[in-house]
Coordinates of C-alpha atoms and ligand atoms in Angstrom, one line a residue:
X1448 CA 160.0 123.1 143.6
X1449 CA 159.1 120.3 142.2
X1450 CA 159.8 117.3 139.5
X1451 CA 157.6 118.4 137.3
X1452 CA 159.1 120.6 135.0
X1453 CA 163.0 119.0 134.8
X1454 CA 162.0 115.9 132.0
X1455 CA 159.5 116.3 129.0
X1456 CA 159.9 112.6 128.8
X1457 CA 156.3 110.4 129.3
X1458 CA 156.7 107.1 130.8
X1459 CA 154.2 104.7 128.6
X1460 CA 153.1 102.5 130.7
X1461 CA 150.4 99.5 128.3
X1462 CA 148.0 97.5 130.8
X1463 CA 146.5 95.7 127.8
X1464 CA 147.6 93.1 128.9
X1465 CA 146.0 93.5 132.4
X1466 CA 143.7 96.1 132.9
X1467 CA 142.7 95.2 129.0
X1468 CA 142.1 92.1 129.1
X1469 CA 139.9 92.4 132.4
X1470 CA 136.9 93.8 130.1
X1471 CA 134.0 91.5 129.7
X1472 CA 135.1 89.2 127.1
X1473 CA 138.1 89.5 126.7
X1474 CA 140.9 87.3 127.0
X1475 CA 144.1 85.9 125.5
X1476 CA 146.2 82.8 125.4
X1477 CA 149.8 82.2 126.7
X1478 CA 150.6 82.7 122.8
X1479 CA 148.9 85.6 122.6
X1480 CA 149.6 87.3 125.5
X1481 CA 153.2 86.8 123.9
X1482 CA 152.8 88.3 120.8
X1483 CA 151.1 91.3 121.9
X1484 CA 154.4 91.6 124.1
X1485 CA 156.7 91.5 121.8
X1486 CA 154.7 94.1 119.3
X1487 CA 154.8 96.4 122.5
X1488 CA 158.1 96.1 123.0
X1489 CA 159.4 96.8 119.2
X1490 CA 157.3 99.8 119.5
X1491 CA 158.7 101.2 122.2
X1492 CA 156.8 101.0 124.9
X1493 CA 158.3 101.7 128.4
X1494 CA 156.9 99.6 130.9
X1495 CA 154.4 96.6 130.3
X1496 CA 152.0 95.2 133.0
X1497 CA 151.8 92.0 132.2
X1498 CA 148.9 90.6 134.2
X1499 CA 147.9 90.0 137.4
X1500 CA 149.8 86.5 138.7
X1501 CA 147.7 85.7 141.7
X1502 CA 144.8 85.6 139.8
X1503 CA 145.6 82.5 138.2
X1504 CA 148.2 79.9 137.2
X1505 CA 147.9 81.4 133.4
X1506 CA 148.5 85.1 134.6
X1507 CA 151.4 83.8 136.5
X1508 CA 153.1 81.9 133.5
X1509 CA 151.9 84.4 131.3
X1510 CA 154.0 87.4 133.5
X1511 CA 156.7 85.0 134.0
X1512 CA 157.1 83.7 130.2
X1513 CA 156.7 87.8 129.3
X1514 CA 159.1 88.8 131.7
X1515 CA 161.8 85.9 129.8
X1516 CA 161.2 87.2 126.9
X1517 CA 161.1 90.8 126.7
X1518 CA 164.5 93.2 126.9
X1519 CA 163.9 96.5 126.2
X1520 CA 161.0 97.4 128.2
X1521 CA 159.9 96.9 131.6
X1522 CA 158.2 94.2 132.7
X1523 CA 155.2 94.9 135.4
X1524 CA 153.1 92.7 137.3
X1525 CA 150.2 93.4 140.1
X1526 CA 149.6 93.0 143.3
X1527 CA 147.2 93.6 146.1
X1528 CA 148.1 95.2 149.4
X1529 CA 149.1 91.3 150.7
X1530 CA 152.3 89.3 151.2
X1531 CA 151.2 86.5 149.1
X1532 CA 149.9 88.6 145.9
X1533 CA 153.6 90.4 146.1
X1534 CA 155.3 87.4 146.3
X1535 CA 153.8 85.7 143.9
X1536 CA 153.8 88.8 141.8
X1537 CA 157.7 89.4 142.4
X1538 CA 158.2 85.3 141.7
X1539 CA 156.2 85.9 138.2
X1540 CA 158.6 89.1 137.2
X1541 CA 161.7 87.6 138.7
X1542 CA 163.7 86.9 135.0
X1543 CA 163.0 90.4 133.2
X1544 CA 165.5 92.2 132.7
X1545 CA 164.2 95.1 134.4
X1546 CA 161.0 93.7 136.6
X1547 CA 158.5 96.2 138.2
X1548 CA 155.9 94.9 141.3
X1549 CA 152.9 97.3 141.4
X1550 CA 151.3 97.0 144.1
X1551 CA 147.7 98.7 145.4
X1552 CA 144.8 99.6 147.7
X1553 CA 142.2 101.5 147.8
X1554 CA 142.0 104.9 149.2
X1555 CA 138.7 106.4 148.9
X1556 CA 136.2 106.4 151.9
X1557 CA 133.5 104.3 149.2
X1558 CA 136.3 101.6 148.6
X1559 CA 137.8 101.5 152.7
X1560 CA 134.3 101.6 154.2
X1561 CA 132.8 98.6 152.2
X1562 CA 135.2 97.1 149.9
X1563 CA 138.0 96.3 152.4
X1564 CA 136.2 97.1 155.8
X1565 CA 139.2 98.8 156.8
X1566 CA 139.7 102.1 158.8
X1567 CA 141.9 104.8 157.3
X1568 CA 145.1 104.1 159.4
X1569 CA 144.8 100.4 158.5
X1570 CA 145.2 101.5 155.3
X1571 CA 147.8 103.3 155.5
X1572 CA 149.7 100.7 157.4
X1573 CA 149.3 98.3 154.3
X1574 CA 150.7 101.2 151.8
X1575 CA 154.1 100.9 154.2
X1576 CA 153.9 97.1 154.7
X1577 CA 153.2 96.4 151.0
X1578 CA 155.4 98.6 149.5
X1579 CA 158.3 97.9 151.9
X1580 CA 157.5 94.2 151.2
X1581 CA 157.8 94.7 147.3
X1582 CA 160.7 97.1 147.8
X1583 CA 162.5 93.3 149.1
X1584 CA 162.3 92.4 145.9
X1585 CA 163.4 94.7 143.4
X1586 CA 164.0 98.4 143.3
X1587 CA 161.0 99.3 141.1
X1588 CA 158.3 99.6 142.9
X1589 CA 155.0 101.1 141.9
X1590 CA 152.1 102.1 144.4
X1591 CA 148.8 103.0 143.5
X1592 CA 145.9 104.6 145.6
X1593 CA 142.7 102.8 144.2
X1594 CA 140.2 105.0 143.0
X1595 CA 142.0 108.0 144.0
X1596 CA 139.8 110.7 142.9
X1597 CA 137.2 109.7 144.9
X1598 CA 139.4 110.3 148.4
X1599 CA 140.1 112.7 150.6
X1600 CA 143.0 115.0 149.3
X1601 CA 144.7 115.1 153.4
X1602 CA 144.6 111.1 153.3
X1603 CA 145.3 111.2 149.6
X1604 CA 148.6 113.1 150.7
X1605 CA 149.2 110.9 153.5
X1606 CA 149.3 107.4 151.8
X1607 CA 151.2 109.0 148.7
X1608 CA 154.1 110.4 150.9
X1609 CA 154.4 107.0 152.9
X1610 CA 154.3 105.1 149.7
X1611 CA 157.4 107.4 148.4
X1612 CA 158.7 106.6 151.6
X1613 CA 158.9 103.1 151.9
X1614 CA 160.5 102.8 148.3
X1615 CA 158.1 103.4 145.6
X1616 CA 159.6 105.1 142.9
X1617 CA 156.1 105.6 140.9
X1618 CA 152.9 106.6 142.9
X1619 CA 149.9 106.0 140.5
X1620 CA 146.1 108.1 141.1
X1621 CA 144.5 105.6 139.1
X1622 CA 140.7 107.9 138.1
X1623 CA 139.4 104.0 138.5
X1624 CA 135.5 105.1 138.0
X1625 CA 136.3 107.5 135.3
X1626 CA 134.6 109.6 137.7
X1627 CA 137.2 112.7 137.1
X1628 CA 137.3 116.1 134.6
X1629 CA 140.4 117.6 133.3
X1630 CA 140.1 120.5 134.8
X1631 CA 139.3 118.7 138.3
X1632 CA 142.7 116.0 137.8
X1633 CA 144.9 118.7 136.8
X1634 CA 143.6 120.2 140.5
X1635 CA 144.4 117.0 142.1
X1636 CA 148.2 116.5 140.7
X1637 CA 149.0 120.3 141.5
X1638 CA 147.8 119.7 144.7
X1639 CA 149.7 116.7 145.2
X1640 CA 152.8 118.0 143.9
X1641 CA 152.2 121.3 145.7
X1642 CA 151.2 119.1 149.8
X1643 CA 153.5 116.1 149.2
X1644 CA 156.8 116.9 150.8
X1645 CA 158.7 114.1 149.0
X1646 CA 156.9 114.1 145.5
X1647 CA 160.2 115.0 143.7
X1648 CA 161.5 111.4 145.0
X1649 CA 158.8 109.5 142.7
X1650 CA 157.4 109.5 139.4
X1651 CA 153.8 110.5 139.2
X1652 CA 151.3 108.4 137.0
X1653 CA 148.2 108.4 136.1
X1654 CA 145.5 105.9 135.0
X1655 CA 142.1 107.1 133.6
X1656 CA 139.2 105.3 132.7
X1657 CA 136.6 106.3 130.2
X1658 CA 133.5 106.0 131.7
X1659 CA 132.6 109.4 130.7
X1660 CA 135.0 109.1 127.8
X1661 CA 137.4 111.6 129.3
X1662 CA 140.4 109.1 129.9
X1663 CA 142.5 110.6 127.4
X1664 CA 141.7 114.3 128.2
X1665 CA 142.3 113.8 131.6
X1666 CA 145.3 111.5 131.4
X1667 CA 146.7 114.8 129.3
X1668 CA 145.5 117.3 131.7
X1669 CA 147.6 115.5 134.1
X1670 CA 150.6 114.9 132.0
X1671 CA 150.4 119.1 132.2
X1672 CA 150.3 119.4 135.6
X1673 CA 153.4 117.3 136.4
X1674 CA 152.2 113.5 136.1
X1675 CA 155.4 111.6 133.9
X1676 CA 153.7 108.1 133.4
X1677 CA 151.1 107.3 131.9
X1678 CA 149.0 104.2 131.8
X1679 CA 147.4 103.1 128.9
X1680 CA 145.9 100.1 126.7
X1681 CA 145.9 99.6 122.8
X1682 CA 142.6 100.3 121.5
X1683 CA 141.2 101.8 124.7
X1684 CA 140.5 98.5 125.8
X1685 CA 139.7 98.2 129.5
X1686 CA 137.5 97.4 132.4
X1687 CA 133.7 99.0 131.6
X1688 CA 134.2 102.1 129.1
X1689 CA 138.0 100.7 129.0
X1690 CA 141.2 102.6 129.9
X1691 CA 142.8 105.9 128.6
X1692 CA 143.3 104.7 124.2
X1693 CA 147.6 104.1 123.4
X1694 CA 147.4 105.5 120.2
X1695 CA 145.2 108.8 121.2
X1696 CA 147.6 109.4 123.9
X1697 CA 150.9 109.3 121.8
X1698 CA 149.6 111.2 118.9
X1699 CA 148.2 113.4 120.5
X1700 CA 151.6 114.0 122.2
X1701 CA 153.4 114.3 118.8
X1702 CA 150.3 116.3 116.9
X1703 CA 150.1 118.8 119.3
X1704 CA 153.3 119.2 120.7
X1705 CA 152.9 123.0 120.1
X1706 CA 151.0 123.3 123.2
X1707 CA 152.2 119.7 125.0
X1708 CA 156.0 119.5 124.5
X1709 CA 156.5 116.4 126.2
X1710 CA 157.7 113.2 123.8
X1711 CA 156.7 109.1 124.2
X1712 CA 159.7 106.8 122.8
X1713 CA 156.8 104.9 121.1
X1714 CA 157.6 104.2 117.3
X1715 CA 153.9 105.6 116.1
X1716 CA 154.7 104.1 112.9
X1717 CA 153.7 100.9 115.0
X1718 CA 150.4 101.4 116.3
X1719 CA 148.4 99.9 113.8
X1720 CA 150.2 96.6 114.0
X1721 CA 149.5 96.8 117.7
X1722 CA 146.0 97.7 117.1
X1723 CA 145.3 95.0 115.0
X1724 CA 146.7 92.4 116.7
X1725 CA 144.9 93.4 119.9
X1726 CA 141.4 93.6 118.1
X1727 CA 142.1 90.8 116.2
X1728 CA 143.4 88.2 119.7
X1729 CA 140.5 89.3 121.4
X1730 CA 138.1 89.7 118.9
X1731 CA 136.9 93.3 120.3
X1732 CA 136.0 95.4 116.4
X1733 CA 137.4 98.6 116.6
X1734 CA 134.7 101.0 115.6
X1735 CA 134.8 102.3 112.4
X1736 CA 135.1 106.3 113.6
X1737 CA 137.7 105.5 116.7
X1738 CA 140.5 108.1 116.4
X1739 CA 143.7 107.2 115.2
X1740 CA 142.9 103.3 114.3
X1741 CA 139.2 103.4 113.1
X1742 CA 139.0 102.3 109.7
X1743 CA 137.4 105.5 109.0
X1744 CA 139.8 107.9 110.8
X1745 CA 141.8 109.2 107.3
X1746 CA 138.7 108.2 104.9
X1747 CA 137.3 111.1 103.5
X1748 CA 133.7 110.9 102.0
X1749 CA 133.0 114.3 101.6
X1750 CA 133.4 115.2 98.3
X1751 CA 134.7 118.9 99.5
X1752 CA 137.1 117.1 101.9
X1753 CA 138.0 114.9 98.9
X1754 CA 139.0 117.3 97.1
X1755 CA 140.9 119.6 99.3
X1756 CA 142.9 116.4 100.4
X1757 CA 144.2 116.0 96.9
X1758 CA 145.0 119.6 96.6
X1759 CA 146.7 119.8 100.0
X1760 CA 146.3 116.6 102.7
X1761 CA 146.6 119.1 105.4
X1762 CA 143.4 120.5 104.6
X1763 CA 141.3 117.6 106.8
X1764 CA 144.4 115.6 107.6
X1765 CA 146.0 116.4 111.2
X1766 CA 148.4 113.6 111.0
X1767 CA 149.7 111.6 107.9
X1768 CA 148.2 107.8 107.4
X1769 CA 151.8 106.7 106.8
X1770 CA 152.9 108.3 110.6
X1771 CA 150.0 105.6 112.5
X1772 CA 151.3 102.7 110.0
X1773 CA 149.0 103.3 107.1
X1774 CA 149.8 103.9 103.8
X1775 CA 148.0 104.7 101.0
X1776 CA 146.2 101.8 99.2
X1777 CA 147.2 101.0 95.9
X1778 CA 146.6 97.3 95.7
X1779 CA 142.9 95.9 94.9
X1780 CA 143.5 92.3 95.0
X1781 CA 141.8 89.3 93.1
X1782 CA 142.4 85.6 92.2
X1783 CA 145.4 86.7 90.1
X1784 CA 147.4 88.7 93.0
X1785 CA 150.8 87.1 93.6
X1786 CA 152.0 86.4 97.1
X1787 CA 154.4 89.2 97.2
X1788 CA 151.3 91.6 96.5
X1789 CA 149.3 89.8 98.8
X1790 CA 152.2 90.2 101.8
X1791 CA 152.6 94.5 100.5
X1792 CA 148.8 94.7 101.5
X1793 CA 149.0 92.6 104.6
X1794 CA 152.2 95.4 105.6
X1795 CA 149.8 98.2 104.5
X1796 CA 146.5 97.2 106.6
X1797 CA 149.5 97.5 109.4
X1798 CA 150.1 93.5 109.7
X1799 CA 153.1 92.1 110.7
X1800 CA 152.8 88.3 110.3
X1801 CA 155.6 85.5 110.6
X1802 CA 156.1 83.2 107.8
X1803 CA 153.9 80.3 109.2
X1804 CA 151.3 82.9 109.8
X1805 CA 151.6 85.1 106.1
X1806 CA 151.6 80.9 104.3
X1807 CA 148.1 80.1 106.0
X1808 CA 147.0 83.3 105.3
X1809 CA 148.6 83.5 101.7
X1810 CA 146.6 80.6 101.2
X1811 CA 143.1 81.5 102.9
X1812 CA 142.9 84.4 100.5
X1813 CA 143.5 82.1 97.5
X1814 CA 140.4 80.1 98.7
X1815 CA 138.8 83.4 99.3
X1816 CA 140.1 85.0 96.0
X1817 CA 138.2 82.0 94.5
X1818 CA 135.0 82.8 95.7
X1819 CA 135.0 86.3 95.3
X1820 CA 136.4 88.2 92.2
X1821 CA 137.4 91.2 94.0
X1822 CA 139.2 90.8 97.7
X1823 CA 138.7 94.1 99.6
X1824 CA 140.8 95.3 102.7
X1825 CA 138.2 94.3 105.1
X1826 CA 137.8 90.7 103.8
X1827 CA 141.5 90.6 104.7
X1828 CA 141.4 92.1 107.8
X1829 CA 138.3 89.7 108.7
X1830 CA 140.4 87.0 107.2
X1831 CA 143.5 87.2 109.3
X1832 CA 141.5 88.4 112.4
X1833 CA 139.4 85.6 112.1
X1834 CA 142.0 82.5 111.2
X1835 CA 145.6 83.6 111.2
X1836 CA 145.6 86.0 114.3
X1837 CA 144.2 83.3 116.4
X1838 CA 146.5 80.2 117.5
X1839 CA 146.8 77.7 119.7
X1840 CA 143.2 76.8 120.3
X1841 CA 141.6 73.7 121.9
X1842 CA 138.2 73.4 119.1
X1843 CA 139.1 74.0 115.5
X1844 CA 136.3 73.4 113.7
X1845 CA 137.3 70.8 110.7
X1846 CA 134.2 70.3 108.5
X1847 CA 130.5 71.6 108.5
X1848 CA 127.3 70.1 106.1
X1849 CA 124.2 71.7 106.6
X1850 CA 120.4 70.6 104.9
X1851 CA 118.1 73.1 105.1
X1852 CA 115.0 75.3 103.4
X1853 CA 111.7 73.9 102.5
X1854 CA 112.5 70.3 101.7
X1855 CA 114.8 69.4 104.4
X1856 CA 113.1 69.4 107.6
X1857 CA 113.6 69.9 110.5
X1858 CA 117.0 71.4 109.3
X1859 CA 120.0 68.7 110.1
X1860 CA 123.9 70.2 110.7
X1861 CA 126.7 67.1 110.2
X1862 CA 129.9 69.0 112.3
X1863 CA 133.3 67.5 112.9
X1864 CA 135.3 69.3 115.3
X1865 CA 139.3 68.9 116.6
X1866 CA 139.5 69.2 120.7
X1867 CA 142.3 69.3 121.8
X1868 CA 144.0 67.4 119.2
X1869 CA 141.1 64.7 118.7
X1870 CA 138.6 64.8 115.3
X1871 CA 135.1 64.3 116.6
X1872 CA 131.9 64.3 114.9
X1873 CA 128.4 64.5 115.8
X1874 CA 125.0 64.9 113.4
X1875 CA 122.4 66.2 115.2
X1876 CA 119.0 68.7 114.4
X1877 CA 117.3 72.3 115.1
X1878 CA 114.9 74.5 114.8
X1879 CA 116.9 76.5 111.9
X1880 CA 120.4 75.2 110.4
X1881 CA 122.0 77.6 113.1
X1882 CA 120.3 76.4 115.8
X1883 CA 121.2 72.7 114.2
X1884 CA 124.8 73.3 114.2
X1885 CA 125.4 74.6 117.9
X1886 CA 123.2 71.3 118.8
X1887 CA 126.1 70.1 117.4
X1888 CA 128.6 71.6 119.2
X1889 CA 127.3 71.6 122.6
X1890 CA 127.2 67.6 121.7
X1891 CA 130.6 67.6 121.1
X1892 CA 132.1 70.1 123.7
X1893 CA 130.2 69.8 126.8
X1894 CA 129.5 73.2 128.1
X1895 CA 126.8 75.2 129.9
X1896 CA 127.4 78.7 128.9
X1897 CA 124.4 80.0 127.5
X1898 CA 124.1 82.4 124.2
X1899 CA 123.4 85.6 124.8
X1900 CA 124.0 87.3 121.3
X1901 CA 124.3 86.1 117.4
X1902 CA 125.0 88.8 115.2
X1903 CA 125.4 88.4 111.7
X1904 CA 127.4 91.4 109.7
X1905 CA 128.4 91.5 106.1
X1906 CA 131.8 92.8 105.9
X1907 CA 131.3 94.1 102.1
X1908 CA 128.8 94.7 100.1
X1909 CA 127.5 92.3 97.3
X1910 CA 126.2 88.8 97.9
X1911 CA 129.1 87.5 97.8
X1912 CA 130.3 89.1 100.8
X1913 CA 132.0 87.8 103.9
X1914 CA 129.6 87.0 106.4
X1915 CA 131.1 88.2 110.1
X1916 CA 129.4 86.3 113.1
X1917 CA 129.3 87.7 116.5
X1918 CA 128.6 85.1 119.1
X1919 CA 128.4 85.8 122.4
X1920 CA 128.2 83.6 125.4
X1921 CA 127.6 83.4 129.4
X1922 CA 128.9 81.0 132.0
X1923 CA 129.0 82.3 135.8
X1924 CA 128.9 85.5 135.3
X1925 CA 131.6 85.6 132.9
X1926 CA 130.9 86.8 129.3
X1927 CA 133.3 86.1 125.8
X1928 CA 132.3 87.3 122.3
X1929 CA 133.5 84.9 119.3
X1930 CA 133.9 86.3 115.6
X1931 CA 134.3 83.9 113.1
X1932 CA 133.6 85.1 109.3
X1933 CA 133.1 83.2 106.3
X1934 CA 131.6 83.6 102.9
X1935 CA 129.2 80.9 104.1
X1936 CA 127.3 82.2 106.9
X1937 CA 127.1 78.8 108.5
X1938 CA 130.6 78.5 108.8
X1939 CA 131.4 82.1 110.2
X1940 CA 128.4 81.0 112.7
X1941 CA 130.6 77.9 113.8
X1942 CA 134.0 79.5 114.2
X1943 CA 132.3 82.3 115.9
X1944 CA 130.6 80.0 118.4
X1945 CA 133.7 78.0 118.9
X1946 CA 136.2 80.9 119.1
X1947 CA 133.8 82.1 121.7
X1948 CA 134.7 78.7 123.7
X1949 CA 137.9 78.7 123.4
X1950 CA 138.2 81.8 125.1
X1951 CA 135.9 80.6 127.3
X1952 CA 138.4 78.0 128.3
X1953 CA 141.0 80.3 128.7
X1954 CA 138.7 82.6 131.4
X1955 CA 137.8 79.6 133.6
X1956 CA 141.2 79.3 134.8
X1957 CA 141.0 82.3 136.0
X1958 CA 139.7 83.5 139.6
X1959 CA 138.6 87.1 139.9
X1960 CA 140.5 87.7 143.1
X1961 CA 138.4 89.5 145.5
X1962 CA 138.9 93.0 145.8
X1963 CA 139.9 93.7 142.4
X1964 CA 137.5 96.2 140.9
X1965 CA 139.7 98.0 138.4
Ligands
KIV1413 O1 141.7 101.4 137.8 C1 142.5 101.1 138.7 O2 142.4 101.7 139.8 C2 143.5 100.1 138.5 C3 144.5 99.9 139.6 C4 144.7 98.5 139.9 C5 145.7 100.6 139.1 O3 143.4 99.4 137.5
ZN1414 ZN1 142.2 100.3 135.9

């Protein structure tokens, strides 16, 4: 009957680096973008979408530098339903080794009526024209029907078959709203691969969002009814609620593959790293209870679960640590710790730093190790997140003095920042020595985004603890959160605030191209 049975193999298909790093405040650097490439590709990933290259001249480099780069998986980029999206698109993913255009419209009455103003038919021409188009360029083409499980199954069937038959070897039903329920999407592919004369020609993928928090579930539910790829992003990350989570999808895949026997070529043993670098580049926390990568997700406070874990892990563990890139702590580091200890731990946490990155780390901790006697895993983590993670930025701040309390008034902040290769300084006043400091910045880097959040966290306990600053700011419409932490609160405040404009600088290149709502 159909494809669906014949391969147990799941396409893994990351938009983290395009669907990711669409959610409100995100956003990487060419460098970044690069390294979260290459961790996707050593773990195994099948196809990466690497952004969107009509949306700006850094989403176009960023594809194109991607699609130099990377061998062993292939290299995506997206289109709209328009000649000069796909060519720029098929221009960005030109040198990969094995390019992918994905091209897409919407589908659903909602999105035709008032999102493109276009009648059903007209739709349904561009599916043909755009695919055929893409198809001029390379054999891998994927379509995708735009909040697909909000249209009409008959025009749903319609567009999908065309799509298939203009050349598109992977038809998407992206749940873009995260409107759907399992039981509803595995309907939906059933009845697609039940009405769609030439569904055995194509690949059928899904991508769920988690508005209801259902992506995964539903991306699963799918995956049982027939769908073979499966679109995903490290850490969940995504437009709104964020896109169907890597890491859930694959181990759940490999946990329960009693009742889902269908493998992922993804080396699990990597997701960690992945998930690390991802939080740490866009400065997006992972909570503490996320599954799989949650810094709580194989603690075991309890003292019942505690104790059946010794006896047995199996008891409360479902997976092993050591299968997600964890292993068991046995290193509490201090001011005496050796570099070789201190690189074991970074390997543990699930790190995988170059040697330019491990030296400026090595030496932060020292300074850190100074300060504090003992070095836990989340001042490292906050460390290297903070500092090492992040490269390539316009402001670095340099130096920071601060008079404040009861005898200095008002409070007074003396800042010296790097821009773009250039020390400035700037001495200027606030209402609090916070306050003082940003006075200084906006002095210094002329700016009119406006702060919408400062959050200060500890990262351990004791007064000597890290402080971890949240800063978030606002400029038309578009939103960044900074993290900057520091065992002086001042100075987490600064790298926070200027983290948050260097990503700020990053987003104003980009255009939001109209039409693109997922
Ligand atoms: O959510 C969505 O519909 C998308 C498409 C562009 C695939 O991201
Ligand atoms: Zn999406």
């Amino acid at each position: 009957m159909s494809a669906r049975s014949e391969k147990n193999q799941i396409v893994i298909f990351d938009t983290t680096l395009r669907d990711g790093e669409q959610s409100p405040g995100a956003s990487m650097n060419l460098d970044e973008k690069l390294r979260i490439a290459e961790v996707l590709e050593g773990m195994g990933v099948d196809v990466i979408e690497a952004g969107f290259p009509i949306a700006s001249d850094g989403d176009f480099e960023a594809v194109n530098e991607i699609a130099k780069i990377v061998k062993n998986s292939t290299v995506c980029g997206l289109a709209r339903a328009t000649k000069i999206d796909i060519d720029r698109c098929a221009e960005a993913v030109k040198p990969a080794k094995s390019p992918r255009i994905h091209t897409f419209i919407a589908t659903s009455p909602l999105h035709m009526e008032f999102k493109l103003q276009l009648e059903p038919d007209e739709v349904l021409a561009q599916v043909i024209e755009s695919v055929t188009r893409a198809r001029s360029y390379t054999d891998d083409v994927e379509w995708s029907a735009e909040d697909a499980t909000r249209t009409e199954h008959d025009f749903l069937c319609r567009c999908v078959e065309a799509a298939i038959d203009a050349g598109a070897g992977t038809v998407n039903i992206p749940d873009t709203v995260g409107y759907t329920v399992p039981e509803e999407f595995t309907g939906l592919i059933e009845m697609l691969f039940d009405r769609v004369p030439n569904i055995d020609k194509a690949v059928v993928s899904v991508h769920c969002h988690n508005d209801l928090g259902l992506a995964v579930a539903n991306s699963l539910a799918a995956v049982k009814a027939g769908a073979r790829q499966v679109e995903c992003t490290v850490n969940g990350l995504g437009e709104r609620a964020g896109n169907a989570a890597m890491e859930e999808i694959v181990m759940a895949l490999k946990t329960r593959s009693d009742v889902m026997p269908f493998t992922s070529g993804v080396k699990t043993e990597n997701i960690m790293k992945a998930s690390r670098l991802v939080s740490g580049v866009t400065g997006f926390a992972v909570q503490p209870n996320k599954a799989i990568v949650g810094a709580n997700a194989f603690a075991h406070e309890a003292g019942i679960h505690q104790d059946g874990v010794l006896k047995h892990a199996g008891t409360y563990e479902i997976m092993t640590p050591e299968s997600v890139g964890l292993s068991e702590s046995k290193l509490v580091l201090g001011k005496h710790s050796g570099r070789h200890a201190f690189i074991e731990k970074l390997r543990e946490l699930g790190y995988d730093l170059g040697d330019n990155a491990i030296q400026i780390a090595f030496k932060r901790f020292k300074d850190l190790a100074d300060l504090k006697k003992e070095v836990f895993d989340e001042d490292i983590i906050a460390m290297v997140d903070d500092e090492v993670i992040r490269t390539n930025d316009q402001i670095r701040m340099i130096a920071l003095e601060v008079l404040c309390g009861t005898k200095h008034q008002p409070p007074k902040a003396e800042l010296e920042l790097e821009v773009d290769g250039e020390t400035l300084s700037c001495t200027g006043i606030g209402d609090g020595p916070v306050d003082a400091a940003f006075n200084c910045i906006k002095e210094l880097v002329s700016h009119k985004a406006r702060l919408q959040l400062y959050q200060v966290h500890a990262v351990t306990g004791g007064s000597d603890a890290q402080a971890e600053v949240t800063v978030r700011l606002e400029e038309d419409g578009r939103t960044v959160d900074g993290r900057g932490a520091d065992t002086d609160t001042m100075v987490a405040s600064v790298k926070a605030y200027v983290n948050a404009l260097n990503k700020l600088m990053v987003k104003r290149q980009k255009t939001a191209p109209d039409a693109l709502s997922a």
